[in-house]
PDB file of C-alpha atoms and ligand atoms in Angstrom:
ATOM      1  CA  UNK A1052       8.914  49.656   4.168  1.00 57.00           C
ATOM      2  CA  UNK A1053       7.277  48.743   7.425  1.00 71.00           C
ATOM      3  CA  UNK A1054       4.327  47.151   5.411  1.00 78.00           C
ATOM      4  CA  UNK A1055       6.516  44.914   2.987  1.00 84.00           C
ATOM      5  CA  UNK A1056       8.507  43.917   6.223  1.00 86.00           C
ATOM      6  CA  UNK A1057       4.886  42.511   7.785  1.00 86.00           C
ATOM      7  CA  UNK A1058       4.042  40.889   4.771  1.00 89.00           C
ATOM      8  CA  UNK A1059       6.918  38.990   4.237  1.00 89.00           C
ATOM      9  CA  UNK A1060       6.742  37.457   7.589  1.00 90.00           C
ATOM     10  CA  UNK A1061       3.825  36.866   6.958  1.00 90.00           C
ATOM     11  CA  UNK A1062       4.595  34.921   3.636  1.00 89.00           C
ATOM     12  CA  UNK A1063       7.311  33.374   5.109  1.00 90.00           C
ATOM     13  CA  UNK A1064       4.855  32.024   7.974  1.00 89.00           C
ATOM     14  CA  UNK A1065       2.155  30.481   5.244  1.00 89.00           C
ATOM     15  CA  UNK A1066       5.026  29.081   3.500  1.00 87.00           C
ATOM     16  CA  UNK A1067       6.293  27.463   6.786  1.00 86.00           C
ATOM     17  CA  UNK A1068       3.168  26.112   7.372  1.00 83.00           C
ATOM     18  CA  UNK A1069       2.367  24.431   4.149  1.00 82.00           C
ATOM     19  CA  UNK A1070       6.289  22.890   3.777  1.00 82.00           C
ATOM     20  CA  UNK A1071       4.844  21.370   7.405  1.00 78.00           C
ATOM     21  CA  UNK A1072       1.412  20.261   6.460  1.00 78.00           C
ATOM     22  CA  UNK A1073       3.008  18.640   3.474  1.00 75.00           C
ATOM     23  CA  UNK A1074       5.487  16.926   5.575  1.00 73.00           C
ATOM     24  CA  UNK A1075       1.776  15.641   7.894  1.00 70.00           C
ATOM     25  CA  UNK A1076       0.788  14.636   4.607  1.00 74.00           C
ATOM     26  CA  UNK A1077       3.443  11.880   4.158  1.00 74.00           C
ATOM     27  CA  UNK A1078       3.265  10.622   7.405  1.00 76.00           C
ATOM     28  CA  UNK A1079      -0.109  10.144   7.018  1.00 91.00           C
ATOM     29  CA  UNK A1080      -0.483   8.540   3.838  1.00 94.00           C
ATOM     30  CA  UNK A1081       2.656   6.210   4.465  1.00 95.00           C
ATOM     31  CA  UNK A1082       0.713   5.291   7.836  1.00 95.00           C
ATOM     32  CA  UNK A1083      -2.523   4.736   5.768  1.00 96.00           C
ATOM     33  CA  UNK A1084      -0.573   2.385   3.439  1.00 96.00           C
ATOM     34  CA  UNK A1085       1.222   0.218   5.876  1.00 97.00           C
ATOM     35  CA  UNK A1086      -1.958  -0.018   8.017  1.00 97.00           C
ATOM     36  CA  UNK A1087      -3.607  -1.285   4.523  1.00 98.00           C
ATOM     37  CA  UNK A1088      -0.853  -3.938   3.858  1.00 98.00           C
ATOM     38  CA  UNK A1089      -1.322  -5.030   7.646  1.00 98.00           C
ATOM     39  CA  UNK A1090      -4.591  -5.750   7.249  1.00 98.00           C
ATOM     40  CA  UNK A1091      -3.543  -7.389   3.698  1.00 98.00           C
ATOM     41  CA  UNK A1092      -1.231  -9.709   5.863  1.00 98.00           C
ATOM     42  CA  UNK A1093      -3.993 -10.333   8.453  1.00 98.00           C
ATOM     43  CA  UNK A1094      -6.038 -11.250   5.944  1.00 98.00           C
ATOM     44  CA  UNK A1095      -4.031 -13.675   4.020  1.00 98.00           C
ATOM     45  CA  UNK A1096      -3.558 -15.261   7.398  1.00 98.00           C
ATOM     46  CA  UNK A1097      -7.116 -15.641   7.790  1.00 98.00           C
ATOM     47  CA  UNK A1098      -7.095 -17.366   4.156  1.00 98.00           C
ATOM     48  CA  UNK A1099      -4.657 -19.915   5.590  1.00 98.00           C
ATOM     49  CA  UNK A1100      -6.335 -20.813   8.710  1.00 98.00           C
ATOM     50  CA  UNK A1101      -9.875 -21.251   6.616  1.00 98.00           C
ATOM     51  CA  UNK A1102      -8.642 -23.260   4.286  1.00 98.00           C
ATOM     52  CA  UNK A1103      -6.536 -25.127   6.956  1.00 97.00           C
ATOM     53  CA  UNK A1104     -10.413 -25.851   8.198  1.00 98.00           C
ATOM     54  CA  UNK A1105     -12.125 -25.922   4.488  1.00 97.00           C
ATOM     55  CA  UNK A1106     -14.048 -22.669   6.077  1.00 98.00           C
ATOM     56  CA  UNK A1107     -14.344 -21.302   1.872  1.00 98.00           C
ATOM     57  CA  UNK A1108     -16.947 -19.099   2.955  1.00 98.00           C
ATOM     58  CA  UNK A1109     -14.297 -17.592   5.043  1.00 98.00           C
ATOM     59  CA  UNK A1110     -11.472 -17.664   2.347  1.00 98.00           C
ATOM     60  CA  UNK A1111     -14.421 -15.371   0.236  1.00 98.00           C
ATOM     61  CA  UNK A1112     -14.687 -12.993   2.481  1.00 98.00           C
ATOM     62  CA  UNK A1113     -11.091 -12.539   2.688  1.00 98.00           C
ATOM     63  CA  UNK A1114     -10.044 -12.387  -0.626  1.00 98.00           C
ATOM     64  CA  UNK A1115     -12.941  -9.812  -1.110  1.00 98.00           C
ATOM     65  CA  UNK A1116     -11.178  -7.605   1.279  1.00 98.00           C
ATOM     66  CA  UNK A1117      -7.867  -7.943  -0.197  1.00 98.00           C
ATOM     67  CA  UNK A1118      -9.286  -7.215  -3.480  1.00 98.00           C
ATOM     68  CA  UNK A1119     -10.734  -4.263  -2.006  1.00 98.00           C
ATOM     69  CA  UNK A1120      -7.351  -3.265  -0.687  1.00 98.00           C
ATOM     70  CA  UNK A1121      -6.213  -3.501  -3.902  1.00 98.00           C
ATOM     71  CA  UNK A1122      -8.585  -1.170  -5.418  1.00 98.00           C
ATOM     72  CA  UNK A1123      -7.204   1.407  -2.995  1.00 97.00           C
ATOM     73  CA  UNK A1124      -2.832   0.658  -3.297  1.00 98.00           C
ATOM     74  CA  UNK A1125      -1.973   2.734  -6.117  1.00 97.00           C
ATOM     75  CA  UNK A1126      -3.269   6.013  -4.056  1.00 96.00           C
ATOM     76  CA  UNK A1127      -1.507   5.853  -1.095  1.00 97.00           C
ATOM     77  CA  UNK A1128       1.766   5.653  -3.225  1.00 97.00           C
ATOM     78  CA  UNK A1129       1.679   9.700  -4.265  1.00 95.00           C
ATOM     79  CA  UNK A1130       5.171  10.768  -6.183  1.00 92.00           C
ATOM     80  CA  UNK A1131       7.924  11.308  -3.585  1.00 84.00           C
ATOM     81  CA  UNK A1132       6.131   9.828  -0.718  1.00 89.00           C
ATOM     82  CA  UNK A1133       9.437   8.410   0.413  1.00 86.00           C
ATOM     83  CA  UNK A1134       9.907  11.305   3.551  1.00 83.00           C
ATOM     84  CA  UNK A1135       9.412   9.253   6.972  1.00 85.00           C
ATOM     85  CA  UNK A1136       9.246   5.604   8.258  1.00 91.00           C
ATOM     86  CA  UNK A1137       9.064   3.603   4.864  1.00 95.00           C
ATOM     87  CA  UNK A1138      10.356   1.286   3.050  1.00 96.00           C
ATOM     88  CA  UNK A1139       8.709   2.222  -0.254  1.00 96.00           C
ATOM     89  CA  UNK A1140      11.708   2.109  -3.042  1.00 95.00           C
ATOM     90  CA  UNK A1141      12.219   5.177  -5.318  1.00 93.00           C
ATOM     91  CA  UNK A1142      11.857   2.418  -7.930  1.00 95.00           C
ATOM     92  CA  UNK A1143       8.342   2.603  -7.685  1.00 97.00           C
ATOM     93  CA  UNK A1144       7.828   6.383  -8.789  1.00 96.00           C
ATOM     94  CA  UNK A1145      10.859   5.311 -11.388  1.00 96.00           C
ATOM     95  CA  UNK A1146       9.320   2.344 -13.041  1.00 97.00           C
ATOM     96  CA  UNK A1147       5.799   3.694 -12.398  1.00 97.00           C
ATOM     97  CA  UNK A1148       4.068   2.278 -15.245  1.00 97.00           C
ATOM     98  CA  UNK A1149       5.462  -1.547 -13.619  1.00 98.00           C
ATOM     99  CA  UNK A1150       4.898  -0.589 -10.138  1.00 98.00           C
ATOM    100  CA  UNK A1151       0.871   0.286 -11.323  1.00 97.00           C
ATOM    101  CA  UNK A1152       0.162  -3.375 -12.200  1.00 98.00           C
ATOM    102  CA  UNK A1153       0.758  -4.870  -9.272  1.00 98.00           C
ATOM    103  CA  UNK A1154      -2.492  -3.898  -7.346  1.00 98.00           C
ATOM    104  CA  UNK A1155      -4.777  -4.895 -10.780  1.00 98.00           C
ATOM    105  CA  UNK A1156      -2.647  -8.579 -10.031  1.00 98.00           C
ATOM    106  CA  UNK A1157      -3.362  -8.737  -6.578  1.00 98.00           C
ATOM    107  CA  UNK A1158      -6.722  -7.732  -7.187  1.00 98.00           C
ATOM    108  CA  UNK A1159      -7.421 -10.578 -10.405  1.00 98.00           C
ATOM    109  CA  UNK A1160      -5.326 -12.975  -7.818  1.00 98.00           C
ATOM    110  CA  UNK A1161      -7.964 -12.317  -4.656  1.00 98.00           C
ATOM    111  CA  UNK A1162     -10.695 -12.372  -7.571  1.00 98.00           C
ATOM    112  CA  UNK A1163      -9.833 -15.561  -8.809  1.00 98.00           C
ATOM    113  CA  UNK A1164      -9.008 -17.194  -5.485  1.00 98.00           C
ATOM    114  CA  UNK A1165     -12.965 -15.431  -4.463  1.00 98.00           C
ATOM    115  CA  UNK A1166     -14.428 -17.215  -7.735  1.00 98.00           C
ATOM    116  CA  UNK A1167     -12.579 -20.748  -6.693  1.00 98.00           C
ATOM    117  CA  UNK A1168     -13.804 -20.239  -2.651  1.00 98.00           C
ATOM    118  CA  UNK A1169     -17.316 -19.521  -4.025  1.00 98.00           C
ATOM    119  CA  UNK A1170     -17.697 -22.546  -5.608  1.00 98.00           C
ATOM    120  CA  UNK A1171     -16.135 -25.265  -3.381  1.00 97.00           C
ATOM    121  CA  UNK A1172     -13.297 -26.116  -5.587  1.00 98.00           C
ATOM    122  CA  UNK A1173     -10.765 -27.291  -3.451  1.00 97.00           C
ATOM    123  CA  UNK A1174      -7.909 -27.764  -5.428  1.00 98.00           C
ATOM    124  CA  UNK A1175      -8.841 -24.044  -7.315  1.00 98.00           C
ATOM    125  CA  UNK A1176      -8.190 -22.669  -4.018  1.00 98.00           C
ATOM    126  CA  UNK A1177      -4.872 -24.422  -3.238  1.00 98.00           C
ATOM    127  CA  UNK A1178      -3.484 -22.862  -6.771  1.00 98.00           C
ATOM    128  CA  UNK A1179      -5.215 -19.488  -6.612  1.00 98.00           C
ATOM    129  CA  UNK A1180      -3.690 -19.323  -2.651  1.00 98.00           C
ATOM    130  CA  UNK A1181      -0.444 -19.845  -4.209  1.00 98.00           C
ATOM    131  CA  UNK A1182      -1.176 -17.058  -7.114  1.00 98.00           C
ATOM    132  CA  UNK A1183      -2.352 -14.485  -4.310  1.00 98.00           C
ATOM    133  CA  UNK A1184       0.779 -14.583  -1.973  1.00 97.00           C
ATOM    134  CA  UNK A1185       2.801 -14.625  -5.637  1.00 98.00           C
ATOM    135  CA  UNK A1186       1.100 -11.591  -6.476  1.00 98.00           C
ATOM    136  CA  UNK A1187       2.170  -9.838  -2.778  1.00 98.00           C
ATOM    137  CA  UNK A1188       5.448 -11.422  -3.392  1.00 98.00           C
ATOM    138  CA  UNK A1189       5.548  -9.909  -7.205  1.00 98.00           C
ATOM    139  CA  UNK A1190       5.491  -6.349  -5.816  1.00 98.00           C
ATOM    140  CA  UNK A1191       7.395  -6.083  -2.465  1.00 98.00           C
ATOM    141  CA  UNK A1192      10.637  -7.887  -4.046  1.00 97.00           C
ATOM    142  CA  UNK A1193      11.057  -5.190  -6.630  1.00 97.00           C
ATOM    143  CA  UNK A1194       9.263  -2.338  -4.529  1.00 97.00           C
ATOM    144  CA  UNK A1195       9.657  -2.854  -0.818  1.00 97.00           C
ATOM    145  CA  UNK A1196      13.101  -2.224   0.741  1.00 96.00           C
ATOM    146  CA  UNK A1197      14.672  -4.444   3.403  1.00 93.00           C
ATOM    147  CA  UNK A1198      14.820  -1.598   5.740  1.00 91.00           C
ATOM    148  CA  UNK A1199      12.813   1.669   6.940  1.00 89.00           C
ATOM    149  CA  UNK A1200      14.420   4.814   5.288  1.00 79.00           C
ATOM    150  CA  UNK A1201      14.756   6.421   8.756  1.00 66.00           C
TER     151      UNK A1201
HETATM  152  C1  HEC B2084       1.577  -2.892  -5.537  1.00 78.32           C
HETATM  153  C2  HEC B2084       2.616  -3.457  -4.717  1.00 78.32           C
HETATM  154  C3  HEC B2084       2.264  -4.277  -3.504  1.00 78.32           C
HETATM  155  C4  HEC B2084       1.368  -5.316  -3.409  1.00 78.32           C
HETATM  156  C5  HEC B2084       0.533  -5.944  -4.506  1.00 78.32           C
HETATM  157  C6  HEC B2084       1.412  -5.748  -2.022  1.00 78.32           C
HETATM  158  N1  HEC B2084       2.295  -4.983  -1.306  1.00 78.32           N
HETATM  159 FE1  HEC B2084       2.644  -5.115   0.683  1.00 78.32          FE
HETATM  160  N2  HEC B2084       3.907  -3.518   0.573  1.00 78.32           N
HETATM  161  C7  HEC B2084       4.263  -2.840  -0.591  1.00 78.32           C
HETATM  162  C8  HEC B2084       5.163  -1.755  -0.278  1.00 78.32           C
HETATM  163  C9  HEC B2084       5.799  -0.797  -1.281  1.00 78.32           C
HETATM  164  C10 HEC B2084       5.347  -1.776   1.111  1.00 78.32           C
HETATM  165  C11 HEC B2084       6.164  -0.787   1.961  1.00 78.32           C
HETATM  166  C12 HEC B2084       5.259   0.382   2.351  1.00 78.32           C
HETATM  167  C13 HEC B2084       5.920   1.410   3.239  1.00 78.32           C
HETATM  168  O1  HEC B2084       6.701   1.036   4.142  1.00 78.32           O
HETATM  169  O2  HEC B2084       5.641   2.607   3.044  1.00 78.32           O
HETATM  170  C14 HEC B2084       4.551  -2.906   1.614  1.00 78.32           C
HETATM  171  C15 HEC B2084       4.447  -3.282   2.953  1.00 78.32           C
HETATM  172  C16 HEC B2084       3.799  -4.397   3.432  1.00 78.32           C
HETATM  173  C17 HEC B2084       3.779  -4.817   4.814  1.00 78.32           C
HETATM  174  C18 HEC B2084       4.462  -4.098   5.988  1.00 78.32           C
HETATM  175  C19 HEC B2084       3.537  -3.011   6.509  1.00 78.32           C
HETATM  176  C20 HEC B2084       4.164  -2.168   7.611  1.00 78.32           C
HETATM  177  O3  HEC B2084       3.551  -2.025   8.664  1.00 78.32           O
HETATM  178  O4  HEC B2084       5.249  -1.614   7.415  1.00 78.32           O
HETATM  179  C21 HEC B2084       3.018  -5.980   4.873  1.00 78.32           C
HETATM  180  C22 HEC B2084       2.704  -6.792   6.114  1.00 78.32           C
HETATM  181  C23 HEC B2084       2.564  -6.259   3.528  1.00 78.32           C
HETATM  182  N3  HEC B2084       3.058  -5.282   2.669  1.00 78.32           N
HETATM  183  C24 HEC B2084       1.750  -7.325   3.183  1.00 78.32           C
HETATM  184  C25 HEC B2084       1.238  -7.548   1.906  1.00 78.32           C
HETATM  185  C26 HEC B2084       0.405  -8.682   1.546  1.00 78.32           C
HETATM  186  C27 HEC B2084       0.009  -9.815   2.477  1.00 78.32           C
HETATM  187  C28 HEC B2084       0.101  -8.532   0.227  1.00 78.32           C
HETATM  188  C29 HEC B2084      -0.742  -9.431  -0.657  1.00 78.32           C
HETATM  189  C30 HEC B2084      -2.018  -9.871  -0.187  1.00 78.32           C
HETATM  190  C31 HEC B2084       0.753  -7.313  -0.239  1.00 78.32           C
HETATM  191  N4  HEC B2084       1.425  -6.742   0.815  1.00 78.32           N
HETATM  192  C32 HEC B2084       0.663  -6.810  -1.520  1.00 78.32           C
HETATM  193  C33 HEC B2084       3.799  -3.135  -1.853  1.00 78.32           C
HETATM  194  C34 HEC B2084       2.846  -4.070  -2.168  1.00 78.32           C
END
């Protein structure tokens, strides 16, 4: 009797623990992901200021770290992610399969907008500017609430 008393606090403790490393978890990974689109937005800056100056080597750069980010989005979304300071929609773990395109846009937009930089083509890189902040655009107006969950 004594025993099974001892080992259910003891269950009850591991359980409590993992519910509240899980909970870590989500913070975490929703900080990773907003810290990823801030340096998304800091870097799309960057592309406006170089090409402001005609600085392509610059808008390379850039768009090669944005299509890095890209590589990296669809990870930092996990199912149910939603617990803490976020404004990630439950549309995205709803309409999954549309949600899971966006980064492979973003990261053919950056490419593209790379390819054009690379090669001096001015007006290239006035369209594939456009096409990039379209692709940011494409995802946050069906995925991105107006306001944090919390
Ligand atoms: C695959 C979809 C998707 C793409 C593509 C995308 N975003 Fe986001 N973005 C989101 C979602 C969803 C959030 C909300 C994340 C959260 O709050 O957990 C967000 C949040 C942000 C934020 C706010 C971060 C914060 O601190 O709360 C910025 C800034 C941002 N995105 C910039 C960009 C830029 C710039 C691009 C394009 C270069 C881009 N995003 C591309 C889905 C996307």
């Amino acid at each position: 009797m004594h025993q099974s008393k001892f080992l259910w606090a003891g269950l009850i403790a591991i359980l409590t623990l993992f519910i509240s490393s899980q909970l870590f978890a989500q913070e975490d990974i929703i900080e990773k992901r907003q810290k990823l689109m801030k340096s998304n937005s800091a870097a799309a800056k960057a592309i406006k200021k170089a090409v402001e100056e005609k600085d392509y080597a610059t808008v390379e750069v850039k768009a090669k770290d944005i299509m890095g980010n890209a590589e990296k989005i669809s990870d930092l979304f996990p199912k149910g992610s939603t617990k803490g300071k976020t404004k990630a929609k439950a549309e995205i773990w709803e309409k999954w399969d549309e949600f899971s395109k966006n980064p492979g846009k973003l990261k053919k937009a950056a490419s593209e907008l790379a390819d054009a930089a690379k090669a001096g083509d001015e007006a290239g890189v006035t369209a594939k500017v456009k096409a990039l902040s379209g692709a940011c655009k494409g995802c946050h107006e069906p995925f991105r609430a107006e306001k944090y969950s919390e």
